[in-house]
Amino acid sequence: MKKIFAANWKLFKTPQETRDFFSTFKDLANKATGEIVFFPSAISLEAASSSLKGSNIKWGAQNCFAQASGAFTGENSAQVVKDLGGSYILVGHSERRKIFGETDALIAEKVAHIQSLGLIPMLCIGETLEEREGKHTFRILETQLLLGLANADKSKPVVIAYEPVWAIGTGKVASPEQVAETHADVYSILEKMGFAQSPILYGGSVKPDNAKGLAALPHVSGFLVGGASLEPKSFSEIASV
Ligand code: PGA
């Protein structure tokens, strides 16, 4: 399976910084070994869309509402992402769950809505440090998958991003043993649910120097990268492993 290398820019980069990034990145991307996907912040999506026109680099939004339009002040529309030429939408990132109180039920509605438009949801799951130390990781991930994919269409693509919350933005990457064991668990849960085809990305402090080792592990279908995706050189190195 072709690997997926996804960049989560969070609330960084203006439209101009987005255009500047792509003018450098497009040349570096020639060495990429898989599919590349960028998730710029909402106001920079149009800059990404015009910069990436005609290239095979994909892009999408970091969030959307579960309906295409209506009286939903401050929300983003997946339909607009589609109209601008986007392909993916990130759903249920731990920052959305924690800071913005997103529930598994809302996440499930978003997943179904995104699929209904022909876009690909990238569903983020992950346990906190407390949950890992309490040996609840399997149960937490199983619950997030069962509830988050409750309304999902098995015949349409969905990508899973496993991101241990304690490894996001902390520089504390999960060890290869932890990644291998948890990805095998995630795969077994997905297989039981009928989603065995779904790629499982790893996310959490992925850097050029740890990407190669992690990419070689079974059931690691690519990465979701935050901090290290903000520089063209470091992200292109990760995407070339
Ligand atoms: P990080 O972020 O690579 O900076 O840890 C990953 C993410 O939040 O998706």
CSV table of C-alpha atoms and ligand atoms in Angstrom, one decimal:
chain,number,residue,atom,x,y,z
A,1,MET,CA,0.0,0.0,0.0
A,2,LYS,CA,1.3,3.5,-0.9
A,3,LYS,CA,2.2,5.4,2.3
A,4,ILE,CA,0.5,8.7,3.2
A,5,PHE,CA,2.4,11.6,4.6
A,6,ALA,CA,0.1,14.2,6.1
A,7,ALA,CA,1.0,17.7,7.4
A,8,ASN,CA,-1.1,19.2,10.2
A,9,TRP,CA,-0.3,22.9,10.2
A,10,LYS,CA,-2.6,23.7,13.1
A,11,LEU,CA,-3.0,27.5,13.5
A,12,PHE,CA,0.2,28.4,11.7
A,13,LYS,CA,1.0,30.0,8.4
A,14,THR,CA,-0.7,33.0,6.7
A,15,PRO,CA,-1.8,32.7,3.1
A,16,GLN,CA,1.4,34.3,2.0
A,17,GLU,CA,3.5,31.9,4.1
A,18,THR,CA,1.5,29.1,2.6
A,19,ARG,CA,2.4,30.2,-0.9
A,20,ASP,CA,6.0,30.6,0.0
A,21,PHE,CA,6.2,27.1,1.5
A,22,PHE,CA,4.8,25.5,-1.6
A,23,SER,CA,7.1,27.4,-4.0
A,24,THR,CA,10.0,25.6,-2.2
A,25,PHE,CA,8.3,22.4,-1.3
A,26,LYS,CA,7.0,21.5,-4.8
A,27,ASP,CA,10.6,20.8,-6.0
A,28,LEU,CA,11.5,18.8,-2.9
A,29,ALA,CA,8.4,16.7,-3.2
A,30,ASN,CA,9.7,14.9,-6.3
A,31,LYS,CA,11.5,12.4,-4.0
A,32,ALA,CA,8.3,11.6,-2.0
A,33,THR,CA,7.6,7.9,-1.7
A,34,GLY,CA,3.9,8.1,-1.1
A,35,GLU,CA,0.8,10.4,-1.1
A,36,ILE,CA,1.3,13.8,0.4
A,37,VAL,CA,-1.5,15.7,2.1
A,38,PHE,CA,-1.5,19.1,3.7
A,39,PHE,CA,-3.9,20.4,6.3
A,40,PRO,CA,-3.4,24.3,6.4
A,41,SER,CA,-5.6,26.4,8.7
A,42,ALA,CA,-8.9,27.4,7.3
A,43,ILE,CA,-8.1,30.9,6.1
A,44,SER,CA,-5.0,29.6,4.2
A,45,LEU,CA,-6.9,26.8,2.3
A,46,GLU,CA,-7.5,28.9,-0.8
A,47,ALA,CA,-3.8,29.8,-1.0
A,48,ALA,CA,-3.0,26.0,-0.7
A,49,SER,CA,-5.6,25.2,-3.3
A,50,SER,CA,-4.2,27.7,-5.9
A,51,SER,CA,-0.6,26.8,-5.1
A,52,LEU,CA,-1.2,23.1,-5.6
A,53,LYS,CA,-3.3,23.3,-8.7
A,54,GLY,CA,-2.0,20.8,-11.3
A,55,SER,CA,0.3,19.0,-8.8
A,56,ASN,CA,-0.5,15.6,-7.3
A,57,ILE,CA,-0.1,16.9,-3.8
A,58,LYS,CA,-3.4,16.6,-1.9
A,59,TRP,CA,-4.8,19.0,0.7
A,60,GLY,CA,-7.8,19.4,3.0
A,61,ALA,CA,-9.2,21.1,6.1
A,62,GLN,CA,-8.3,20.4,9.8
A,63,ASN,CA,-12.0,20.4,10.7
A,64,CYS,CA,-15.5,20.9,9.3
A,65,PHE,CA,-19.0,20.9,10.6
A,66,ALA,CA,-21.4,18.0,10.1
A,67,GLN,CA,-23.6,20.0,7.6
A,68,ALA,CA,-22.6,21.7,4.4
A,69,SER,CA,-24.3,25.1,5.2
A,70,GLY,CA,-26.7,26.8,7.5
A,71,ALA,CA,-26.8,29.0,10.7
A,72,PHE,CA,-23.6,27.6,12.2
A,73,THR,CA,-21.5,30.7,12.9
A,74,GLY,CA,-17.8,30.2,12.9
A,75,GLU,CA,-17.8,26.7,11.4
A,76,ASN,CA,-16.2,25.4,8.2
A,77,SER,CA,-18.0,23.7,5.3
A,78,ALA,CA,-16.7,20.4,3.8
A,79,GLN,CA,-18.6,21.3,0.7
A,80,VAL,CA,-16.5,24.4,0.3
A,81,VAL,CA,-13.3,22.3,0.8
A,82,LYS,CA,-14.6,20.1,-2.0
A,83,ASP,CA,-15.4,23.0,-4.3
A,84,LEU,CA,-11.9,24.4,-3.8
A,85,GLY,CA,-10.4,21.0,-4.9
A,86,GLY,CA,-9.6,19.5,-1.5
A,87,SER,CA,-9.6,15.7,-0.9
A,88,TYR,CA,-9.4,15.1,2.9
A,89,ILE,CA,-10.7,16.4,6.2
A,90,LEU,CA,-9.1,15.8,9.5
A,91,VAL,CA,-11.6,14.7,12.2
A,92,GLY,CA,-11.4,14.4,15.9
A,93,HIS,CA,-7.8,15.6,16.4
A,94,SER,CA,-7.0,15.5,20.2
A,95,GLU,CA,-6.8,19.3,20.3
A,96,ARG,CA,-10.4,19.4,18.9
A,97,ARG,CA,-11.5,16.8,21.5
A,98,LYS,CA,-9.7,18.4,24.4
A,99,ILE,CA,-9.9,22.2,23.8
A,100,PHE,CA,-13.1,22.4,21.8
A,101,GLY,CA,-15.0,19.6,23.6
A,102,GLU,CA,-15.7,17.5,20.5
A,103,THR,CA,-17.5,14.2,21.4
A,104,ASP,CA,-17.3,10.9,19.6
A,105,ALA,CA,-21.0,11.4,18.6
A,106,LEU,CA,-20.2,14.6,16.8
A,107,ILE,CA,-17.1,13.1,15.3
A,108,ALA,CA,-19.2,10.2,13.9
A,109,GLU,CA,-21.6,12.7,12.2
A,110,LYS,CA,-18.7,14.5,10.7
A,111,VAL,CA,-17.1,11.3,9.3
A,112,ALA,CA,-20.4,10.3,7.6
A,113,HIS,CA,-20.9,13.8,6.2
A,114,ILE,CA,-17.4,14.0,4.8
A,115,GLN,CA,-17.8,10.6,3.2
A,116,SER,CA,-21.2,11.5,1.7
A,117,LEU,CA,-19.5,14.4,-0.2
A,118,GLY,CA,-16.9,12.0,-1.6
A,119,LEU,CA,-14.1,13.4,0.5
A,120,ILE,CA,-11.8,11.3,2.8
A,121,PRO,CA,-12.1,11.6,6.5
A,122,MET,CA,-8.8,11.2,8.4
A,123,LEU,CA,-10.0,10.2,11.9
A,124,CYS,CA,-7.6,10.8,14.8
A,125,ILE,CA,-7.6,8.6,17.8
A,126,GLY,CA,-5.2,8.3,20.8
A,127,GLU,CA,-4.9,7.8,24.5
A,128,THR,CA,-3.6,10.2,27.2
A,129,LEU,CA,-0.6,9.4,29.3
A,130,GLU,CA,-2.9,8.6,32.3
A,131,GLU,CA,-4.9,6.2,30.1
A,132,ARG,CA,-1.7,4.5,28.9
A,133,GLU,CA,-0.3,4.2,32.4
A,134,GLY,CA,-3.6,2.8,33.6
A,135,LYS,CA,-3.4,0.2,30.8
A,136,HIS,CA,-6.6,1.5,29.2
A,137,THR,CA,-5.1,2.2,25.8
A,138,PHE,CA,-6.8,-0.7,23.9
A,139,ARG,CA,-10.2,0.1,25.4
A,140,ILE,CA,-9.9,3.8,24.7
A,141,LEU,CA,-8.9,3.3,21.1
A,142,GLU,CA,-11.6,0.6,20.5
A,143,THR,CA,-14.2,3.0,21.9
A,144,GLN,CA,-13.0,5.9,19.7
A,145,LEU,CA,-13.1,3.7,16.6
A,146,LEU,CA,-16.4,2.1,17.4
A,147,LEU,CA,-18.1,5.4,18.1
A,148,GLY,CA,-16.2,7.5,15.6
A,149,LEU,CA,-16.9,5.1,12.7
A,150,ALA,CA,-20.5,4.3,13.9
A,151,ASN,CA,-22.1,6.0,10.8
A,152,ALA,CA,-19.2,5.4,8.4
A,153,ASP,CA,-19.6,3.7,5.0
A,154,LYS,CA,-17.3,0.7,4.7
A,155,SER,CA,-17.3,0.9,0.9
A,156,LYS,CA,-15.8,4.4,1.0
A,157,PRO,CA,-12.2,5.3,2.1
A,158,VAL,CA,-11.4,6.4,5.6
A,159,VAL,CA,-7.9,7.0,7.0
A,160,ILE,CA,-7.1,6.5,10.7
A,161,ALA,CA,-4.3,8.5,12.5
A,162,TYR,CA,-3.2,7.0,15.7
A,163,GLU,CA,-1.7,9.8,17.8
A,164,PRO,CA,-0.9,9.2,21.5
A,165,VAL,CA,-1.9,12.5,23.1
A,166,TRP,CA,1.3,12.4,25.3
A,167,ALA,CA,3.5,12.4,22.1
A,168,ILE,CA,1.8,15.3,20.3
A,169,GLY,CA,4.0,18.4,20.3
A,170,THR,CA,6.0,17.1,23.2
A,171,GLY,CA,9.1,15.7,21.5
A,172,LYS,CA,8.3,12.4,23.2
A,173,VAL,CA,7.8,10.0,20.3
A,174,ALA,CA,6.3,6.6,21.1
A,175,SER,CA,9.0,3.9,21.0
A,176,PRO,CA,9.0,1.5,18.0
A,177,GLU,CA,7.8,-1.2,20.3
A,178,GLN,CA,4.8,0.9,21.5
A,179,VAL,CA,4.0,1.9,17.9
A,180,ALA,CA,4.2,-1.6,16.6
A,181,GLU,CA,2.1,-3.0,19.4
A,182,THR,CA,-0.6,-0.3,19.3
A,183,HIS,CA,-0.8,-0.3,15.5
A,184,ALA,CA,-1.4,-4.1,15.6
A,185,ASP,CA,-4.2,-3.5,18.1
A,186,VAL,CA,-5.7,-0.8,16.0
A,187,TYR,CA,-5.6,-3.0,12.9
A,188,SER,CA,-7.2,-5.9,14.8
A,189,ILE,CA,-10.1,-3.6,16.0
A,190,LEU,CA,-10.5,-2.2,12.4
A,191,GLU,CA,-10.5,-5.7,10.9
A,192,LYS,CA,-13.3,-6.8,13.3
A,193,MET,CA,-15.3,-3.8,12.3
A,194,GLY,CA,-14.9,-4.4,8.6
A,195,PHE,CA,-12.4,-1.5,8.0
A,196,ALA,CA,-9.3,-3.7,7.5
A,197,GLN,CA,-8.4,-1.7,4.3
A,198,SER,CA,-8.1,1.6,6.2
A,199,PRO,CA,-4.5,3.0,6.3
A,200,ILE,CA,-3.3,3.6,9.9
A,201,LEU,CA,-1.0,6.6,10.2
A,202,TYR,CA,1.2,7.3,13.2
A,203,GLY,CA,1.4,10.9,14.6
A,204,GLY,CA,3.2,12.4,17.6
A,205,SER,CA,6.6,14.1,17.4
A,206,VAL,CA,7.5,12.5,14.1
A,207,LYS,CA,10.8,14.0,12.9
A,208,PRO,CA,13.2,13.2,10.0
A,209,ASP,CA,15.5,11.2,12.4
A,210,ASN,CA,12.8,8.9,13.7
A,211,ALA,CA,10.6,8.6,10.6
A,212,LYS,CA,12.5,5.8,8.8
A,213,GLY,CA,12.4,3.4,11.7
A,214,LEU,CA,8.7,4.0,12.4
A,215,ALA,CA,7.8,3.7,8.7
A,216,ALA,CA,9.3,0.2,8.5
A,217,LEU,CA,7.0,-1.2,11.2
A,218,PRO,CA,4.0,-3.4,10.3
A,219,HIS,CA,0.6,-1.6,10.0
A,220,VAL,CA,2.3,1.8,9.9
A,221,SER,CA,0.8,3.3,6.7
A,222,GLY,CA,2.4,6.7,7.0
A,223,PHE,CA,2.5,9.7,9.3
A,224,LEU,CA,0.5,12.7,10.5
A,225,VAL,CA,3.1,15.4,11.2
A,226,GLY,CA,2.7,18.6,13.1
A,227,GLY,CA,5.8,20.6,14.1
A,228,ALA,CA,8.2,19.0,11.6
A,229,SER,CA,5.8,19.7,8.7
A,230,LEU,CA,6.2,23.5,9.0
A,231,GLU,CA,9.6,23.5,7.2
A,232,PRO,CA,9.7,22.3,3.6
A,233,LYS,CA,13.0,20.5,4.1
A,234,SER,CA,12.1,18.5,7.2
A,235,PHE,CA,8.7,17.5,5.9
A,236,SER,CA,10.1,16.4,2.5
A,237,GLU,CA,12.7,14.3,4.3
A,238,ILE,CA,9.9,12.6,6.3
A,239,ALA,CA,7.9,12.1,3.1
A,240,SER,CA,10.9,10.5,1.4
A,241,VAL,CA,11.6,7.6,3.8
B,1,PGA,P1,3.5,16.9,16.3
B,1,PGA,O1,1.9,17.0,16.0
B,1,PGA,O2,4.1,16.2,15.1
B,1,PGA,O3,4.0,18.3,16.4
B,1,PGA,O4,3.7,16.1,17.6
B,1,PGA,C1,1.2,16.0,15.5
B,1,PGA,C2,-0.3,16.3,15.4
B,1,PGA,O5,-0.8,17.0,16.3
B,1,PGA,O6,-0.9,15.9,14.4
